Amino acid sequence: MSDTQPGAARKCPICGKPGDEAYRPFCSKRCSDIDLNRWLSGVYAVPVKEEEDEDGERVQDEGAEK
């Protein structure tokens, strides 16, 4: 059976124990809260590409000094 099928037992991404439907994809409220804290404290971050104008130079903030 594949992990992607509905109802398949998945492991908690925090501790590796079998997941619980009530806290999906985690196994408990504790692991869910650990994950939330990691997001809120900046441990997890979505990478961002700095904006460039048409000629390839970085765009400066309007309030930045030149």
Backbone as JSON, one array per atom type, in Angstrom:
{
  "sequence": "MSDTQPGAARKCPICGKPGDEAYRPFCSKRCSDIDLNRWLSGVYAVPVKEEEDEDGERVQDEGAEK",
  "N": [[0.85, -1.17, 0.0], [0.53, 2.25, -0.75], [1.9, 5.35, 0.61], [0.44, 7.54, -0.16], [-2.21, 6.92, -0.43], [-5.62, 7.32, 0.65], [-6.33, 7.05, 4.12], [-4.08, 5.64, 4.71], [-1.55, 4.78, 7.03], [0.43, 7.29, 8.26], [3.61, 8.66, 9.12], [4.42, 10.81, 11.84], [5.7, 14.01, 11.14], [7.34, 15.25, 12.97], [8.13, 13.58, 15.21], [8.07, 10.97, 14.25], [6.34, 8.95, 15.02], [3.32, 6.96, 14.5], [0.77, 8.73, 12.74], [-2.12, 10.66, 13.88], [-5.51, 10.95, 13.11], [-6.95, 13.07, 14.24], [-5.06, 15.05, 14.65], [-3.81, 15.38, 12.27], [-1.13, 16.2, 10.05], [0.19, 15.18, 12.22], [1.06, 13.35, 15.3], [0.1, 14.07, 17.73], [-1.19, 16.74, 19.84], [0.95, 18.01, 21.0], [3.14, 17.62, 19.16], [2.05, 18.98, 17.01], [1.95, 21.57, 18.07], [4.68, 22.03, 18.42], [5.53, 22.16, 15.75], [4.07, 24.44, 14.91], [5.26, 26.4, 16.56], [7.85, 26.37, 15.49], [7.38, 27.5, 12.95], [6.41, 30.06, 13.72], [8.61, 31.12, 15.08], [10.48, 31.4, 13.14], [12.13, 29.33, 12.32], [11.41, 27.69, 10.2], [11.32, 28.79, 6.88], [10.17, 30.44, 3.96], [11.86, 30.58, 0.97], [12.83, 33.6, -0.7], [13.07, 35.4, -3.7], [14.99, 38.18, -4.53], [13.65, 41.16, -5.92], [14.14, 42.31, -9.26], [14.7, 44.93, -11.61], [13.85, 45.65, -15.09], [16.37, 45.85, -16.39], [18.0, 44.21, -14.93], [19.09, 45.11, -12.54], [19.1, 45.43, -8.96], [16.14, 46.34, -7.26], [15.7, 49.2, -5.32], [14.48, 50.15, -2.09], [11.99, 52.69, -1.73], [12.36, 54.44, 0.41], [15.04, 54.2, 0.99], [18.4, 55.43, 1.27], [20.44, 56.83, -1.33]],
  "CA": [[0.0, 0.0, 0.0], [1.29, 3.49, -0.88], [1.65, 6.38, 1.61], [-0.43, 8.59, -0.68], [-3.59, 6.48, -0.45], [-6.39, 7.76, 1.81], [-6.41, 6.08, 5.2], [-2.79, 5.01, 4.95], [-0.89, 5.27, 8.24], [1.59, 8.13, 7.96], [4.42, 8.98, 10.28], [4.45, 12.2, 12.28], [6.92, 14.63, 10.63], [8.15, 15.76, 14.08], [8.74, 12.53, 16.03], [8.12, 9.7, 13.52], [5.32, 8.0, 15.47], [2.16, 6.93, 13.59], [-0.07, 9.92, 12.83], [-3.48, 10.55, 14.41], [-6.42, 11.72, 12.26], [-7.38, 14.28, 14.95], [-3.97, 16.04, 14.59], [-3.17, 15.14, 10.99], [-0.37, 14.96, 9.86], [0.97, 14.9, 13.42], [0.55, 12.27, 16.14], [-0.47, 14.62, 18.96], [-1.22, 18.2, 19.94], [2.31, 18.44, 21.32], [3.91, 17.72, 17.92], [1.43, 20.05, 16.23], [2.39, 22.82, 18.67], [6.11, 22.17, 18.12], [5.61, 22.62, 14.37], [3.59, 25.82, 14.87], [6.3, 27.23, 17.17], [8.96, 26.49, 14.53], [6.96, 28.48, 11.94], [6.3, 31.39, 14.31], [9.92, 31.61, 15.52], [11.34, 31.62, 11.97], [12.97, 28.18, 11.99], [11.02, 27.4, 8.83], [11.16, 30.02, 6.1], [9.97, 30.27, 2.53], [12.86, 31.4, 0.3], [12.31, 34.67, -1.53], [14.03, 35.94, -4.65], [14.91, 39.63, -4.55], [13.13, 41.69, -7.17], [15.04, 43.02, -10.15], [13.96, 45.65, -12.65], [14.04, 45.08, -16.43], [17.77, 45.76, -16.81], [18.71, 43.26, -14.1], [19.6, 45.69, -11.31], [18.21, 45.3, -7.81], [15.23, 47.44, -6.98], [15.91, 49.71, -3.97], [13.29, 50.67, -1.43], [11.79, 54.13, -1.96], [12.87, 55.19, 1.55], [16.47, 53.97, 1.16], [19.26, 56.49, 0.75], [21.24, 56.44, -2.5]],
  "C": [[0.9, 1.24, 0.0], [0.94, 4.46, 0.22], [0.66, 7.43, 1.15], [-1.9, 8.18, -0.72], [-4.33, 6.96, 0.79], [-6.44, 6.66, 2.86], [-5.1, 5.39, 5.51], [-2.16, 5.63, 6.2], [0.36, 6.04, 7.83], [2.33, 8.4, 9.25], [4.37, 10.47, 10.57], [5.75, 12.83, 11.79], [7.83, 15.16, 11.74], [8.87, 14.62, 14.8], [8.81, 11.16, 15.35], [7.13, 8.65, 13.98], [4.17, 7.98, 14.46], [1.27, 8.14, 13.82], [-1.45, 9.62, 13.39], [-4.37, 11.45, 13.57], [-6.84, 13.04, 12.92], [-6.34, 15.39, 14.84], [-3.2, 15.96, 13.28], [-2.36, 16.32, 10.49], [0.44, 14.55, 11.08], [0.34, 13.79, 14.25], [-0.15, 12.81, 17.38], [-0.5, 16.15, 18.89], [0.18, 18.73, 20.22], [3.14, 18.61, 20.06], [3.36, 18.81, 17.01], [1.9, 21.41, 16.74], [3.88, 23.07, 18.42], [6.28, 22.71, 16.71], [5.17, 24.08, 14.25], [4.65, 26.77, 15.45], [7.48, 27.41, 16.22], [8.63, 27.5, 13.44], [6.99, 29.89, 12.52], [7.65, 31.97, 14.73], [10.9, 31.76, 14.37], [12.29, 30.48, 11.64], [12.69, 27.73, 10.56], [10.88, 28.74, 8.1], [10.98, 29.67, 4.63], [11.0, 31.15, 1.82], [12.22, 32.42, -0.64], [13.42, 35.16, -2.45], [13.86, 37.45, -4.67], [14.47, 40.11, -5.92], [14.2, 42.44, -7.95], [14.2, 43.78, -11.17], [14.33, 45.06, -14.02], [15.49, 44.94, -16.85], [18.63, 44.94, -15.86], [19.3, 43.83, -12.83], [18.59, 45.54, -10.19], [17.38, 46.54, -7.62], [15.47, 47.89, -5.54], [14.58, 50.18, -3.41], [13.21, 52.16, -1.66], [12.39, 54.96, -0.82], [14.37, 55.05, 1.76], [17.27, 55.12, 0.58], [20.1, 55.96, -0.39], [22.68, 56.77, -2.28]]
}
